[in-house]
PDB file of C-alpha atoms in Angstrom:
ATOM      1  CA  UNK A 874    -162.623 123.462 -58.193  1.00  0.00           C
ATOM      2  CA  UNK A 875    -162.389 121.059 -61.131  1.00  0.00           C
ATOM      3  CA  UNK A 876    -159.410 121.052 -63.476  1.00  0.00           C
ATOM      4  CA  UNK A 877    -161.583 122.118 -66.423  1.00  0.00           C
ATOM      5  CA  UNK A 878    -162.831 125.123 -64.502  1.00  0.00           C
ATOM      6  CA  UNK A 879    -159.280 126.065 -63.529  1.00  0.00           C
ATOM      7  CA  UNK A 880    -158.099 125.831 -67.122  1.00  0.00           C
ATOM      8  CA  UNK A 881    -161.002 127.998 -68.241  1.00  0.00           C
ATOM      9  CA  UNK A 882    -160.068 130.645 -65.683  1.00  0.00           C
ATOM     10  CA  UNK A 883    -156.387 130.497 -66.638  1.00  0.00           C
ATOM     11  CA  UNK A 884    -157.315 131.086 -70.281  1.00  0.00           C
ATOM     12  CA  UNK A 885    -159.628 133.937 -69.375  1.00  0.00           C
ATOM     13  CA  UNK A 886    -156.952 135.548 -67.203  1.00  0.00           C
ATOM     14  CA  UNK A 887    -154.726 135.712 -70.281  1.00  0.00           C
ATOM     15  CA  UNK A 888    -157.268 137.988 -71.968  1.00  0.00           C
ATOM     16  CA  UNK A 889    -157.728 140.360 -69.016  1.00  0.00           C
ATOM     17  CA  UNK A 890    -155.897 143.703 -69.354  1.00  0.00           C
ATOM     18  CA  UNK A 891    -155.676 143.980 -65.550  1.00  0.00           C
ATOM     19  CA  UNK A 892    -153.830 140.663 -65.054  1.00  0.00           C
ATOM     20  CA  UNK A 893    -150.045 140.347 -65.349  1.00  0.00           C
ATOM     21  CA  UNK A 894    -148.533 136.847 -65.325  1.00  0.00           C
ATOM     22  CA  UNK A 895    -144.754 137.056 -65.733  1.00  0.00           C
ATOM     23  CA  UNK A 896    -142.511 134.033 -65.582  1.00  0.00           C
ATOM     24  CA  UNK A 897    -140.081 133.830 -62.661  1.00  0.00           C
ATOM     25  CA  UNK A 898    -137.234 134.399 -65.098  1.00  0.00           C
ATOM     26  CA  UNK A 899    -138.849 137.573 -66.442  1.00  0.00           C
ATOM     27  CA  UNK A 900    -139.134 138.920 -62.908  1.00  0.00           C
ATOM     28  CA  UNK A 901    -135.594 138.029 -61.838  1.00  0.00           C
ATOM     29  CA  UNK A 902    -133.914 139.199 -65.034  1.00  0.00           C
ATOM     30  CA  UNK A 903    -135.402 142.708 -64.991  1.00  0.00           C
ATOM     31  CA  UNK A 904    -139.158 143.084 -64.814  1.00  0.00           C
ATOM     32  CA  UNK A 905    -140.347 145.628 -67.385  1.00  0.00           C
ATOM     33  CA  UNK A 906    -142.950 147.257 -65.117  1.00  0.00           C
ATOM     34  CA  UNK A 907    -140.646 147.695 -62.118  1.00  0.00           C
ATOM     35  CA  UNK A 908    -140.523 151.389 -61.283  1.00  0.00           C
ATOM     36  CA  UNK A 909    -143.120 152.137 -63.965  1.00  0.00           C
ATOM     37  CA  UNK A 910    -146.399 151.091 -62.339  1.00  0.00           C
ATOM     38  CA  UNK A 911    -147.822 154.589 -62.511  1.00  0.00           C
ATOM     39  CA  UNK A 912    -147.346 154.363 -66.268  1.00  0.00           C
ATOM     40  CA  UNK A 913    -149.340 151.110 -66.240  1.00  0.00           C
ATOM     41  CA  UNK A 914    -152.201 152.860 -64.412  1.00  0.00           C
ATOM     42  CA  UNK A 915    -151.677 156.038 -66.428  1.00  0.00           C
ATOM     43  CA  UNK A 916    -151.646 158.250 -63.334  1.00  0.00           C
ATOM     44  CA  UNK A 917    -149.482 159.210 -60.364  1.00  0.00           C
ATOM     45  CA  UNK A 918    -151.891 158.016 -57.688  1.00  0.00           C
ATOM     46  CA  UNK A 919    -150.651 156.086 -54.625  1.00  0.00           C
ATOM     47  CA  UNK A 920    -150.134 152.349 -55.065  1.00  0.00           C
ATOM     48  CA  UNK A 921    -151.340 149.823 -52.478  1.00  0.00           C
ATOM     49  CA  UNK A 922    -150.556 146.083 -52.501  1.00  0.00           C
ATOM     50  CA  UNK A 923    -152.548 143.171 -51.148  1.00  0.00           C
ATOM     51  CA  UNK A 924    -150.183 140.238 -50.690  1.00  0.00           C
ATOM     52  CA  UNK A 925    -151.727 136.769 -50.874  1.00  0.00           C
ATOM     53  CA  UNK A 926    -154.908 138.335 -52.198  1.00  0.00           C
ATOM     54  CA  UNK A 927    -156.831 135.084 -52.775  1.00  0.00           C
ATOM     55  CA  UNK A 928    -160.033 135.913 -54.648  1.00  0.00           C
ATOM     56  CA  UNK A 929    -159.186 139.595 -54.545  1.00  0.00           C
ATOM     57  CA  UNK A 930    -162.098 140.533 -52.300  1.00  0.00           C
ATOM     58  CA  UNK A 931    -160.136 143.021 -50.228  1.00  0.00           C
ATOM     59  CA  UNK A 932    -158.440 144.543 -53.258  1.00  0.00           C
ATOM     60  CA  UNK A 933    -161.784 145.075 -54.964  1.00  0.00           C
ATOM     61  CA  UNK A 934    -163.512 146.431 -51.854  1.00  0.00           C
ATOM     62  CA  UNK A 935    -160.763 148.980 -51.229  1.00  0.00           C
ATOM     63  CA  UNK A 936    -160.653 149.993 -54.901  1.00  0.00           C
ATOM     64  CA  UNK A 937    -164.392 150.696 -54.886  1.00  0.00           C
ATOM     65  CA  UNK A 938    -164.031 152.974 -51.868  1.00  0.00           C
ATOM     66  CA  UNK A 939    -160.908 154.774 -53.058  1.00  0.00           C
ATOM     67  CA  UNK A 940    -160.962 155.459 -56.812  1.00  0.00           C
ATOM     68  CA  UNK A 941    -157.930 157.757 -56.538  1.00  0.00           C
ATOM     69  CA  UNK A 942    -155.701 154.962 -55.232  1.00  0.00           C
ATOM     70  CA  UNK A 943    -154.287 152.133 -57.373  1.00  0.00           C
ATOM     71  CA  UNK A 944    -154.558 148.620 -55.941  1.00  0.00           C
ATOM     72  CA  UNK A 945    -152.548 145.556 -56.930  1.00  0.00           C
ATOM     73  CA  UNK A 946    -153.378 142.077 -55.659  1.00  0.00           C
ATOM     74  CA  UNK A 947    -150.623 139.465 -55.719  1.00  0.00           C
ATOM     75  CA  UNK A 948    -151.100 135.717 -55.513  1.00  0.00           C
ATOM     76  CA  UNK A 949    -149.552 132.655 -57.121  1.00  0.00           C
ATOM     77  CA  UNK A 950    -152.976 131.077 -57.676  1.00  0.00           C
ATOM     78  CA  UNK A 951    -154.455 132.740 -60.726  1.00  0.00           C
ATOM     79  CA  UNK A 952    -157.632 130.663 -60.653  1.00  0.00           C
ATOM     80  CA  UNK A 953    -158.441 132.338 -57.340  1.00  0.00           C
ATOM     81  CA  UNK A 954    -157.914 135.992 -58.236  1.00  0.00           C
ATOM     82  CA  UNK A 955    -159.729 135.423 -61.550  1.00  0.00           C
ATOM     83  CA  UNK A 956    -162.900 136.395 -59.679  1.00  0.00           C
ATOM     84  CA  UNK A 957    -161.448 139.708 -58.532  1.00  0.00           C
ATOM     85  CA  UNK A 958    -160.008 140.524 -61.950  1.00  0.00           C
ATOM     86  CA  UNK A 959    -163.308 139.758 -63.661  1.00  0.00           C
ATOM     87  CA  UNK A 960    -165.267 141.830 -61.141  1.00  0.00           C
ATOM     88  CA  UNK A 961    -162.941 144.788 -61.711  1.00  0.00           C
ATOM     89  CA  UNK A 962    -163.560 144.600 -65.448  1.00  0.00           C
ATOM     90  CA  UNK A 963    -167.319 144.204 -65.022  1.00  0.00           C
ATOM     91  CA  UNK A 964    -167.451 147.249 -62.733  1.00  0.00           C
ATOM     92  CA  UNK A 965    -164.959 149.269 -64.794  1.00  0.00           C
ATOM     93  CA  UNK A 966    -162.568 149.600 -61.866  1.00  0.00           C
ATOM     94  CA  UNK A 967    -159.533 150.950 -63.692  1.00  0.00           C
ATOM     95  CA  UNK A 968    -157.541 151.291 -60.462  1.00  0.00           C
ATOM     96  CA  UNK A 969    -157.127 147.515 -59.998  1.00  0.00           C
ATOM     97  CA  UNK A 970    -154.548 145.014 -61.222  1.00  0.00           C
ATOM     98  CA  UNK A 971    -153.537 141.480 -60.285  1.00  0.00           C
ATOM     99  CA  UNK A 972    -150.148 139.807 -60.585  1.00  0.00           C
ATOM    100  CA  UNK A 973    -149.620 136.059 -60.603  1.00  0.00           C
ATOM    101  CA  UNK A 974    -146.265 135.508 -58.931  1.00  0.00           C
ATOM    102  CA  UNK A 975    -144.566 134.515 -55.682  1.00  0.00           C
ATOM    103  CA  UNK A 976    -144.755 137.117 -52.909  1.00  0.00           C
ATOM    104  CA  UNK A 977    -141.069 136.536 -52.158  1.00  0.00           C
ATOM    105  CA  UNK A 978    -140.329 138.340 -55.448  1.00  0.00           C
ATOM    106  CA  UNK A 979    -142.044 141.574 -54.397  1.00  0.00           C
ATOM    107  CA  UNK A 980    -138.769 143.516 -54.397  1.00  0.00           C
ATOM    108  CA  UNK A 981    -138.087 142.408 -57.979  1.00  0.00           C
ATOM    109  CA  UNK A 982    -141.534 143.521 -59.162  1.00  0.00           C
ATOM    110  CA  UNK A 983    -141.513 146.969 -57.572  1.00  0.00           C
ATOM    111  CA  UNK A 984    -138.801 149.577 -57.304  1.00  0.00           C
ATOM    112  CA  UNK A 985    -137.460 151.119 -54.129  1.00  0.00           C
ATOM    113  CA  UNK A 986    -140.003 153.515 -52.558  1.00  0.00           C
ATOM    114  CA  UNK A 987    -142.636 152.737 -55.224  1.00  0.00           C
ATOM    115  CA  UNK A 988    -145.390 151.505 -52.878  1.00  0.00           C
ATOM    116  CA  UNK A 989    -147.455 153.523 -50.388  1.00  0.00           C
ATOM    117  CA  UNK A 990    -149.100 150.760 -48.360  1.00  0.00           C
ATOM    118  CA  UNK A 991    -149.276 146.971 -48.009  1.00  0.00           C
ATOM    119  CA  UNK A 992    -152.159 144.795 -46.825  1.00  0.00           C
ATOM    120  CA  UNK A 993    -151.628 141.217 -45.645  1.00  0.00           C
ATOM    121  CA  UNK A 994    -155.048 139.674 -45.096  1.00  0.00           C
ATOM    122  CA  UNK A 995    -155.496 136.302 -43.397  1.00  0.00           C
ATOM    123  CA  UNK A 996    -152.195 134.709 -44.408  1.00  0.00           C
ATOM    124  CA  UNK A 997    -151.305 131.128 -43.603  1.00  0.00           C
ATOM    125  CA  UNK A 998    -149.645 131.492 -40.151  1.00  0.00           C
ATOM    126  CA  UNK A 999    -147.172 128.697 -40.932  1.00  0.00           C
ATOM    127  CA  UNK A1000    -147.198 127.633 -37.279  1.00  0.00           C
ATOM    128  CA  UNK A1001    -144.537 124.899 -37.491  1.00  0.00           C
ATOM    129  CA  UNK A1002    -141.043 126.150 -36.719  1.00  0.00           C
ATOM    130  CA  UNK A1003    -139.743 124.610 -39.934  1.00  0.00           C
ATOM    131  CA  UNK A1004    -142.144 126.911 -41.838  1.00  0.00           C
ATOM    132  CA  UNK A1005    -140.846 130.119 -40.248  1.00  0.00           C
ATOM    133  CA  UNK A1006    -139.211 131.234 -43.493  1.00  0.00           C
ATOM    134  CA  UNK A1007    -142.636 131.220 -45.157  1.00  0.00           C
ATOM    135  CA  UNK A1008    -144.336 133.503 -42.618  1.00  0.00           C
ATOM    136  CA  UNK A1009    -145.208 136.703 -44.402  1.00  0.00           C
ATOM    137  CA  UNK A1010    -144.047 138.919 -41.540  1.00  0.00           C
ATOM    138  CA  UNK A1011    -140.702 137.269 -40.859  1.00  0.00           C
ATOM    139  CA  UNK A1012    -137.528 139.389 -40.849  1.00  0.00           C
ATOM    140  CA  UNK A1013    -136.645 138.660 -44.479  1.00  0.00           C
ATOM    141  CA  UNK A1014    -140.088 139.621 -45.758  1.00  0.00           C
ATOM    142  CA  UNK A1015    -139.997 142.813 -43.668  1.00  0.00           C
ATOM    143  CA  UNK A1016    -136.756 143.817 -45.403  1.00  0.00           C
ATOM    144  CA  UNK A1017    -138.440 143.364 -48.773  1.00  0.00           C
ATOM    145  CA  UNK A1018    -141.430 145.452 -47.698  1.00  0.00           C
ATOM    146  CA  UNK A1019    -139.127 148.172 -46.384  1.00  0.00           C
ATOM    147  CA  UNK A1020    -137.373 148.299 -49.746  1.00  0.00           C
ATOM    148  CA  UNK A1021    -140.493 148.809 -51.873  1.00  0.00           C
ATOM    149  CA  UNK A1022    -142.404 151.045 -49.445  1.00  0.00           C
ATOM    150  CA  UNK A1023    -142.034 154.806 -49.358  1.00  0.00           C
ATOM    151  CA  UNK A1024    -140.317 156.106 -46.200  1.00  0.00           C
ATOM    152  CA  UNK A1025    -143.646 156.744 -44.443  1.00  0.00           C
ATOM    153  CA  UNK A1026    -145.423 153.745 -45.979  1.00  0.00           C
ATOM    154  CA  UNK A1027    -146.927 151.158 -43.700  1.00  0.00           C
ATOM    155  CA  UNK A1028    -148.073 147.547 -43.515  1.00  0.00           C
ATOM    156  CA  UNK A1029    -151.455 146.236 -42.356  1.00  0.00           C
ATOM    157  CA  UNK A1030    -151.782 142.692 -41.005  1.00  0.00           C
ATOM    158  CA  UNK A1031    -155.301 141.369 -40.482  1.00  0.00           C
ATOM    159  CA  UNK A1032    -155.636 137.777 -39.309  1.00  0.00           C
ATOM    160  CA  UNK A1033    -157.745 135.330 -37.325  1.00  0.00           C
ATOM    161  CA  UNK A1034    -154.562 133.650 -36.071  1.00  0.00           C
ATOM    162  CA  UNK A1035    -153.600 134.645 -32.529  1.00  0.00           C
ATOM    163  CA  UNK A1036    -150.261 132.945 -33.180  1.00  0.00           C
ATOM    164  CA  UNK A1037    -149.543 135.111 -36.230  1.00  0.00           C
ATOM    165  CA  UNK A1038    -150.622 138.234 -34.356  1.00  0.00           C
ATOM    166  CA  UNK A1039    -148.401 137.479 -31.352  1.00  0.00           C
ATOM    167  CA  UNK A1040    -145.439 136.374 -33.464  1.00  0.00           C
ATOM    168  CA  UNK A1041    -145.569 139.544 -35.538  1.00  0.00           C
ATOM    169  CA  UNK A1042    -145.967 141.875 -32.565  1.00  0.00           C
ATOM    170  CA  UNK A1043    -143.035 140.243 -30.795  1.00  0.00           C
ATOM    171  CA  UNK A1044    -140.833 140.498 -33.859  1.00  0.00           C
ATOM    172  CA  UNK A1045    -141.770 144.146 -34.478  1.00  0.00           C
ATOM    173  CA  UNK A1046    -141.130 145.235 -30.911  1.00  0.00           C
ATOM    174  CA  UNK A1047    -137.945 143.201 -30.650  1.00  0.00           C
ATOM    175  CA  UNK A1048    -136.464 144.701 -33.817  1.00  0.00           C
ATOM    176  CA  UNK A1049    -137.480 148.281 -33.006  1.00  0.00           C
ATOM    177  CA  UNK A1050    -140.049 148.717 -35.758  1.00  0.00           C
ATOM    178  CA  UNK A1051    -142.907 151.195 -35.304  1.00  0.00           C
ATOM    179  CA  UNK A1052    -146.242 149.701 -34.218  1.00  0.00           C
ATOM    180  CA  UNK A1053    -148.913 152.294 -34.994  1.00  0.00           C
ATOM    181  CA  UNK A1054    -151.934 150.284 -33.886  1.00  0.00           C
ATOM    182  CA  UNK A1055    -152.548 146.768 -32.611  1.00  0.00           C
ATOM    183  CA  UNK A1056    -155.554 144.976 -31.168  1.00  0.00           C
ATOM    184  CA  UNK A1057    -156.386 141.302 -30.630  1.00  0.00           C
ATOM    185  CA  UNK A1058    -160.147 141.678 -31.321  1.00  0.00           C
ATOM    186  CA  UNK A1059    -160.894 144.652 -33.567  1.00  0.00           C
ATOM    187  CA  UNK A1060    -164.655 144.106 -33.776  1.00  0.00           C
ATOM    188  CA  UNK A1061    -164.957 144.448 -30.019  1.00  0.00           C
ATOM    189  CA  UNK A1062    -162.866 147.600 -29.845  1.00  0.00           C
ATOM    190  CA  UNK A1063    -164.737 150.891 -30.214  1.00  0.00           C
ATOM    191  CA  UNK A1064    -161.589 152.615 -31.466  1.00  0.00           C
ATOM    192  CA  UNK A1065    -160.773 150.270 -34.359  1.00  0.00           C
ATOM    193  CA  UNK A1066    -159.992 152.084 -37.630  1.00  0.00           C
ATOM    194  CA  UNK A1067    -163.037 152.341 -39.879  1.00  0.00           C
ATOM    195  CA  UNK A1068    -161.202 151.128 -42.990  1.00  0.00           C
ATOM    196  CA  UNK A1069    -160.319 147.913 -41.162  1.00  0.00           C
ATOM    197  CA  UNK A1070    -163.743 146.918 -39.847  1.00  0.00           C
ATOM    198  CA  UNK A1071    -165.779 148.168 -42.816  1.00  0.00           C
ATOM    199  CA  UNK A1072    -164.117 145.767 -45.264  1.00  0.00           C
ATOM    200  CA  UNK A1073    -164.493 142.010 -44.843  1.00  0.00           C
ATOM    201  CA  UNK A1074    -163.610 138.930 -46.840  1.00  0.00           C
ATOM    202  CA  UNK A1075    -166.054 136.051 -47.213  1.00  0.00           C
ATOM    203  CA  UNK A1076    -164.170 133.901 -44.721  1.00  0.00           C
ATOM    204  CA  UNK A1077    -163.837 136.794 -42.309  1.00  0.00           C
ATOM    205  CA  UNK A1078    -167.614 137.169 -42.161  1.00  0.00           C
ATOM    206  CA  UNK A1079    -167.844 133.448 -41.431  1.00  0.00           C
ATOM    207  CA  UNK A1080    -165.326 133.775 -38.586  1.00  0.00           C
ATOM    208  CA  UNK A1081    -167.379 136.599 -37.117  1.00  0.00           C
ATOM    209  CA  UNK A1082    -170.540 134.513 -37.212  1.00  0.00           C
ATOM    210  CA  UNK A1083    -168.912 132.047 -34.824  1.00  0.00           C
ATOM    211  CA  UNK A1084    -167.390 134.845 -32.702  1.00  0.00           C
ATOM    212  CA  UNK A1085    -163.815 134.146 -33.737  1.00  0.00           C
ATOM    213  CA  UNK A1086    -161.660 137.197 -32.884  1.00  0.00           C
ATOM    214  CA  UNK A1087    -160.052 139.084 -35.770  1.00  0.00           C
ATOM    215  CA  UNK A1088    -156.711 140.700 -34.954  1.00  0.00           C
ATOM    216  CA  UNK A1089    -155.044 143.671 -36.626  1.00  0.00           C
ATOM    217  CA  UNK A1090    -151.656 145.389 -36.611  1.00  0.00           C
ATOM    218  CA  UNK A1091    -150.640 148.530 -38.486  1.00  0.00           C
ATOM    219  CA  UNK A1092    -146.903 149.153 -38.526  1.00  0.00           C
ATOM    220  CA  UNK A1093    -143.925 150.783 -40.225  1.00  0.00           C
ATOM    221  CA  UNK A1094    -140.704 148.921 -40.870  1.00  0.00           C
ATOM    222  CA  UNK A1095    -137.762 150.929 -39.530  1.00  0.00           C
ATOM    223  CA  UNK A1096    -134.066 150.221 -40.092  1.00  0.00           C
TER     224      UNK A1096
END
């Protein structure tokens, strides 16, 4: 994407009512929407996050299917989720929002027990050991998710990375967290949850065309 195109999208994002772009300082010093997201959506419906939402494809797809659930996509790259934000406006999806910020700040953006569910879709597996702290299912991230999720809230991890799948399963079992469902190839499993296989990102459909397995884990963080 050219720099001019990026700048155009950044400017357009600033005009979208469904895009929030706080500075890091605003988030760390007391984010105004923390604990008040139902006021932002003007309802008391459940709130679901997609972390590292990219173009917002999953956020949009889920919002279309579930109008009585509020969806928030989070990514640091605003030029990417511009597409999702614009689609939501074009289709009058009032249950969608996007936040441009670092995922590591999730517990500063949302209050304790404010979130019902989290989706992590095709994250960078950060395979090198030196990148462990950036893996979105490492122990520190799980603590953050536990803080913002309601007591019975859960996390969904969908990935094409066998490494990420295995790493996460091992960590969950080792720490005594609750694995609700796990499979290493959901499209070849007759018992895969419908909401998981009926929603696909663009890249996911490309993986499937070349028979690349898609893995999935649904779990609760328990402490």
